[in-house]
Amino acid sequence: MIVLVGFMGAGKTTVGRLVAEKLGVPFLDSDLVIEERAGRPIRDIFATDGEPAFRELERQVIAELLAGSPVVLALGGGAAGHPATRELLASAGAEVVFLSVGYEEAMTRVGGDSGRPMLARPDIAEVFRDRQETYSSVATLTVSTDGRAPEAAASDILARVPPSL
Ligand code: S3P
């Protein structure tokens, strides 16, 4: 199992797809599984049920995915903030890759995406800063995507993981 963590705009989906393709395993994105499960977009879950409800659904979905067959799994940018998820990551024996990116570049990549409700927070720069330590604490490998092509980040990951998951 390869799990990608990092802030919005770090490239988790783009890099994750490349790695999964090379390894010949499925790519899963916890956000998409949550949306399928809830039958509505994340923006609506935040607006109607609130962030705590989203975080609980996120925790459940990730616990299920980590218990499943080996895949490349991208987690939403806030997922590693949940202590239960951090414990599961540690016990799952997964390669946890922190895709690191600078704040400016992350914001340029995601722009004002209305599908990402966290971007509307006035303290988003602080959220970014606070999360860096969390990402590092769960990571078994850190790969920068700042100013780099997704293919370069993908090859850094592939150089580190065994050919079979
Ligand atoms: C979030 C990041 C999003 C998504 C949700 C909350 C966050 O995922 O899970 O909008 O708290 O940073 P991406 O990192 O894939 O954009």
mmCIF file of C-alpha atoms and ligand atoms in Angstrom:
data_model
loop_
_atom_site.group_PDB
_atom_site.id
_atom_site.type_symbol
_atom_site.label_atom_id
_atom_site.label_comp_id
_atom_site.label_asym_id
_atom_site.label_seq_id
_atom_site.Cartn_x
_atom_site.Cartn_y
_atom_site.Cartn_z
ATOM 1 C CA MET A 1 0.000 0.000 0.000
ATOM 2 C CA ILE A 2 1.275 3.442 -0.930
ATOM 3 C CA VAL A 3 -0.503 6.336 0.744
ATOM 4 C CA LEU A 4 -0.033 9.913 -0.370
ATOM 5 C CA VAL A 5 -0.487 12.754 2.090
ATOM 6 C CA GLY A 6 0.056 16.487 1.721
ATOM 7 C CA PHE A 7 -1.750 19.759 1.323
ATOM 8 C CA MET A 8 -4.341 20.590 -1.335
ATOM 9 C CA GLY A 9 -2.475 21.204 -4.564
ATOM 10 C CA ALA A 10 0.530 19.052 -3.599
ATOM 11 C CA GLY A 11 -0.231 16.770 -6.558
ATOM 12 C CA LYS A 12 -1.506 13.711 -4.676
ATOM 13 C CA THR A 13 -3.992 12.738 -7.376
ATOM 14 C CA THR A 14 -1.752 13.462 -10.359
ATOM 15 C CA VAL A 15 1.350 11.815 -8.905
ATOM 16 C CA GLY A 16 -0.677 8.969 -7.383
ATOM 17 C CA ARG A 17 -2.186 8.074 -10.749
ATOM 18 C CA LEU A 18 1.256 7.956 -12.357
ATOM 19 C CA VAL A 19 2.664 5.715 -9.627
ATOM 20 C CA ALA A 20 -0.349 3.380 -9.721
ATOM 21 C CA GLU A 21 -0.138 3.093 -13.492
ATOM 22 C CA LYS A 22 3.552 2.151 -13.353
ATOM 23 C CA LEU A 23 2.948 -0.421 -10.633
ATOM 24 C CA GLY A 24 -0.177 -1.794 -12.300
ATOM 25 C CA VAL A 25 -2.351 -1.352 -9.220
ATOM 26 C CA PRO A 26 -5.557 0.663 -8.792
ATOM 27 C CA PHE A 27 -5.461 4.299 -7.754
ATOM 28 C CA LEU A 28 -7.981 5.453 -5.165
ATOM 29 C CA ASP A 29 -8.688 8.929 -3.846
ATOM 30 C CA SER A 30 -10.366 9.073 -0.423
ATOM 31 C CA ASP A 31 -12.279 12.217 -1.473
ATOM 32 C CA LEU A 32 -13.897 10.410 -4.409
ATOM 33 C CA VAL A 33 -14.832 7.395 -2.295
ATOM 34 C CA ILE A 34 -16.409 9.743 0.279
ATOM 35 C CA GLU A 35 -18.398 11.516 -2.445
ATOM 36 C CA GLU A 36 -19.611 8.197 -3.863
ATOM 37 C CA ARG A 37 -20.564 6.971 -0.416
ATOM 38 C CA ALA A 38 -22.387 10.184 0.518
ATOM 39 C CA GLY A 39 -23.914 10.603 -2.931
ATOM 40 C CA ARG A 40 -22.977 14.275 -3.008
ATOM 41 C CA PRO A 41 -19.925 16.464 -3.418
ATOM 42 C CA ILE A 42 -17.610 17.334 -0.521
ATOM 43 C CA ARG A 43 -18.664 20.970 -0.802
ATOM 44 C CA ASP A 44 -22.257 19.939 0.020
ATOM 45 C CA ILE A 45 -21.206 17.686 2.906
ATOM 46 C CA PHE A 46 -19.308 20.613 4.461
ATOM 47 C CA ALA A 47 -22.189 23.030 3.841
ATOM 48 C CA THR A 48 -24.999 20.786 5.077
ATOM 49 C CA ASP A 49 -23.452 18.557 7.756
ATOM 50 C CA GLY A 50 -20.389 20.577 8.729
ATOM 51 C CA GLU A 51 -16.692 19.779 8.799
ATOM 52 C CA PRO A 52 -16.799 17.429 11.841
ATOM 53 C CA ALA A 53 -19.298 15.153 10.019
ATOM 54 C CA PHE A 54 -17.045 15.161 6.968
ATOM 55 C CA ARG A 55 -13.998 14.278 9.092
ATOM 56 C CA GLU A 56 -15.820 11.330 10.654
ATOM 57 C CA LEU A 57 -16.901 9.990 7.271
ATOM 58 C CA GLU A 58 -13.353 10.526 6.034
ATOM 59 C CA ARG A 59 -11.925 8.578 8.976
ATOM 60 C CA GLN A 60 -14.298 5.637 8.350
ATOM 61 C CA VAL A 61 -13.631 5.495 4.623
ATOM 62 C CA ILE A 62 -9.859 5.622 5.092
ATOM 63 C CA ALA A 63 -9.960 2.868 7.744
ATOM 64 C CA GLU A 64 -11.814 0.644 5.263
ATOM 65 C CA LEU A 65 -9.490 1.448 2.388
ATOM 66 C CA LEU A 66 -6.374 0.783 4.476
ATOM 67 C CA ALA A 67 -7.770 -2.623 5.414
ATOM 68 C CA GLY A 68 -8.412 -3.494 1.759
ATOM 69 C CA SER A 69 -6.207 -4.754 -1.041
ATOM 70 C CA PRO A 70 -2.988 -2.936 -1.955
ATOM 71 C CA VAL A 71 -3.559 0.227 -3.944
ATOM 72 C CA VAL A 72 -2.094 3.665 -4.321
ATOM 73 C CA LEU A 73 -4.272 5.795 -2.090
ATOM 74 C CA ALA A 74 -4.406 9.594 -2.016
ATOM 75 C CA LEU A 75 -5.792 11.075 1.200
ATOM 76 C CA GLY A 76 -7.552 14.423 1.440
ATOM 77 C CA GLY A 77 -5.294 17.205 2.723
ATOM 78 C CA GLY A 78 -6.816 17.211 6.203
ATOM 79 C CA ALA A 79 -7.130 13.456 6.716
ATOM 80 C CA ALA A 80 -3.856 12.969 8.592
ATOM 81 C CA GLY A 81 -5.102 15.448 11.189
ATOM 82 C CA HIS A 82 -7.268 12.725 12.713
ATOM 83 C CA PRO A 83 -5.400 10.799 15.455
ATOM 84 C CA ALA A 84 -7.163 7.509 14.576
ATOM 85 C CA THR A 85 -6.045 7.843 10.966
ATOM 86 C CA ARG A 86 -2.465 8.544 12.060
ATOM 87 C CA GLU A 87 -2.512 5.393 14.201
ATOM 88 C CA LEU A 88 -3.879 3.321 11.340
ATOM 89 C CA LEU A 89 -1.228 4.648 8.991
ATOM 90 C CA ALA A 90 1.464 3.644 11.445
ATOM 91 C CA SER A 91 0.059 0.154 11.974
ATOM 92 C CA ALA A 92 -0.842 -0.557 8.333
ATOM 93 C CA GLY A 93 2.822 -0.832 7.356
ATOM 94 C CA ALA A 94 2.104 1.383 4.360
ATOM 95 C CA GLU A 95 4.661 3.504 2.573
ATOM 96 C CA VAL A 96 3.326 6.932 3.506
ATOM 97 C CA VAL A 97 4.581 9.568 1.099
ATOM 98 C CA PHE A 98 4.408 13.225 2.082
ATOM 99 C CA LEU A 99 4.189 15.227 -1.132
ATOM 100 C CA SER A 100 5.521 18.581 -0.040
ATOM 101 C CA VAL A 101 4.836 21.837 -1.805
ATOM 102 C CA GLY A 102 5.268 25.501 -0.890
ATOM 103 C CA TYR A 103 2.227 27.520 0.064
ATOM 104 C CA GLU A 104 2.409 29.851 -2.946
ATOM 105 C CA GLU A 105 2.611 27.043 -5.448
ATOM 106 C CA ALA A 106 -0.161 25.056 -3.771
ATOM 107 C CA MET A 107 -2.453 28.075 -3.920
ATOM 108 C CA THR A 108 -1.604 28.731 -7.554
ATOM 109 C CA ARG A 109 -2.443 25.132 -8.426
ATOM 110 C CA VAL A 110 -5.796 24.982 -6.648
ATOM 111 C CA GLY A 111 -6.781 28.592 -7.380
ATOM 112 C CA GLY A 112 -10.172 29.478 -5.974
ATOM 113 C CA ASP A 113 -11.581 25.966 -6.442
ATOM 114 C CA SER A 114 -15.096 26.155 -4.996
ATOM 115 C CA GLY A 115 -15.107 22.369 -4.618
ATOM 116 C CA ARG A 116 -12.530 22.725 -1.831
ATOM 117 C CA PRO A 117 -14.350 24.408 1.067
ATOM 118 C CA MET A 118 -11.195 24.786 3.183
ATOM 119 C CA LEU A 119 -9.903 27.366 0.699
ATOM 120 C CA ALA A 120 -12.594 29.756 1.910
ATOM 121 C CA ARG A 121 -11.045 29.872 5.372
ATOM 122 C CA PRO A 122 -9.389 33.184 6.175
ATOM 123 C CA ASP A 123 -6.695 31.343 8.166
ATOM 124 C CA ILE A 124 -5.799 28.933 5.375
ATOM 125 C CA ALA A 125 -2.102 29.989 5.467
ATOM 126 C CA GLU A 126 -1.995 29.050 9.141
ATOM 127 C CA VAL A 127 -3.711 25.722 8.435
ATOM 128 C CA PHE A 128 -1.016 25.070 5.833
ATOM 129 C CA ARG A 129 1.762 25.877 8.320
ATOM 130 C CA ASP A 130 0.276 23.808 11.126
ATOM 131 C CA ARG A 131 -0.199 20.748 8.951
ATOM 132 C CA GLN A 132 3.408 20.455 7.782
ATOM 133 C CA GLU A 133 4.482 18.795 11.017
ATOM 134 C CA THR A 134 1.543 16.384 10.885
ATOM 135 C CA TYR A 135 2.440 15.294 7.350
ATOM 136 C CA SER A 136 6.089 14.798 8.346
ATOM 137 C CA SER A 137 5.132 12.821 11.416
ATOM 138 C CA VAL A 138 3.217 10.179 9.429
ATOM 139 C CA ALA A 139 5.577 10.055 6.442
ATOM 140 C CA THR A 140 8.017 7.270 5.671
ATOM 141 C CA LEU A 141 9.188 9.231 2.624
ATOM 142 C CA THR A 142 9.027 12.922 1.732
ATOM 143 C CA VAL A 143 9.052 14.005 -1.908
ATOM 144 C CA SER A 144 8.912 17.614 -3.060
ATOM 145 C CA THR A 145 6.615 18.567 -5.910
ATOM 146 C CA ASP A 146 7.460 22.250 -5.665
ATOM 147 C CA GLY A 147 8.559 23.495 -9.096
ATOM 148 C CA ARG A 148 8.793 19.883 -10.292
ATOM 149 C CA ALA A 149 6.915 17.862 -12.880
ATOM 150 C CA PRO A 150 4.610 15.148 -11.514
ATOM 151 C CA GLU A 151 6.688 12.546 -13.385
ATOM 152 C CA ALA A 152 9.787 13.538 -11.392
ATOM 153 C CA ALA A 153 7.971 13.109 -8.080
ATOM 154 C CA ALA A 154 6.512 9.798 -9.297
ATOM 155 C CA SER A 155 9.971 8.431 -10.146
ATOM 156 C CA ASP A 156 11.291 9.419 -6.705
ATOM 157 C CA ILE A 157 8.523 7.325 -5.181
ATOM 158 C CA LEU A 158 9.001 4.407 -7.563
ATOM 159 C CA ALA A 159 12.722 4.360 -6.759
ATOM 160 C CA ARG A 160 11.854 3.716 -3.139
ATOM 161 C CA VAL A 161 9.050 1.172 -3.279
ATOM 162 C CA PRO A 162 9.277 -2.527 -4.085
ATOM 163 C CA PRO A 163 7.858 -3.474 -7.518
ATOM 164 C CA SER A 164 5.052 -5.411 -5.843
ATOM 165 C CA LEU A 165 3.036 -3.760 -3.116
HETATM 166 C C1 S3P B 1 -9.336 19.121 2.508
HETATM 167 C C2 S3P B 1 -8.761 18.698 1.339
HETATM 168 C C3 S3P B 1 -9.519 18.100 0.232
HETATM 169 C C4 S3P B 1 -10.810 17.451 0.753
HETATM 170 C C5 S3P B 1 -11.592 18.430 1.574
HETATM 171 C C6 S3P B 1 -10.798 18.948 2.785
HETATM 172 C C7 S3P B 1 -8.483 19.718 3.560
HETATM 173 O O1 S3P B 1 -8.722 17.107 -0.403
HETATM 174 O O2 S3P B 1 -10.541 16.302 1.499
HETATM 175 O O3 S3P B 1 -11.977 19.475 0.733
HETATM 176 O O4 S3P B 1 -8.910 19.803 4.718
HETATM 177 O O5 S3P B 1 -7.331 20.103 3.232
HETATM 178 P P1 S3P B 1 -7.480 17.441 -1.396
HETATM 179 O O6 S3P B 1 -6.261 17.612 -0.538
HETATM 180 O O7 S3P B 1 -7.405 16.216 -2.230
HETATM 181 O O8 S3P B 1 -7.828 18.663 -2.172
#
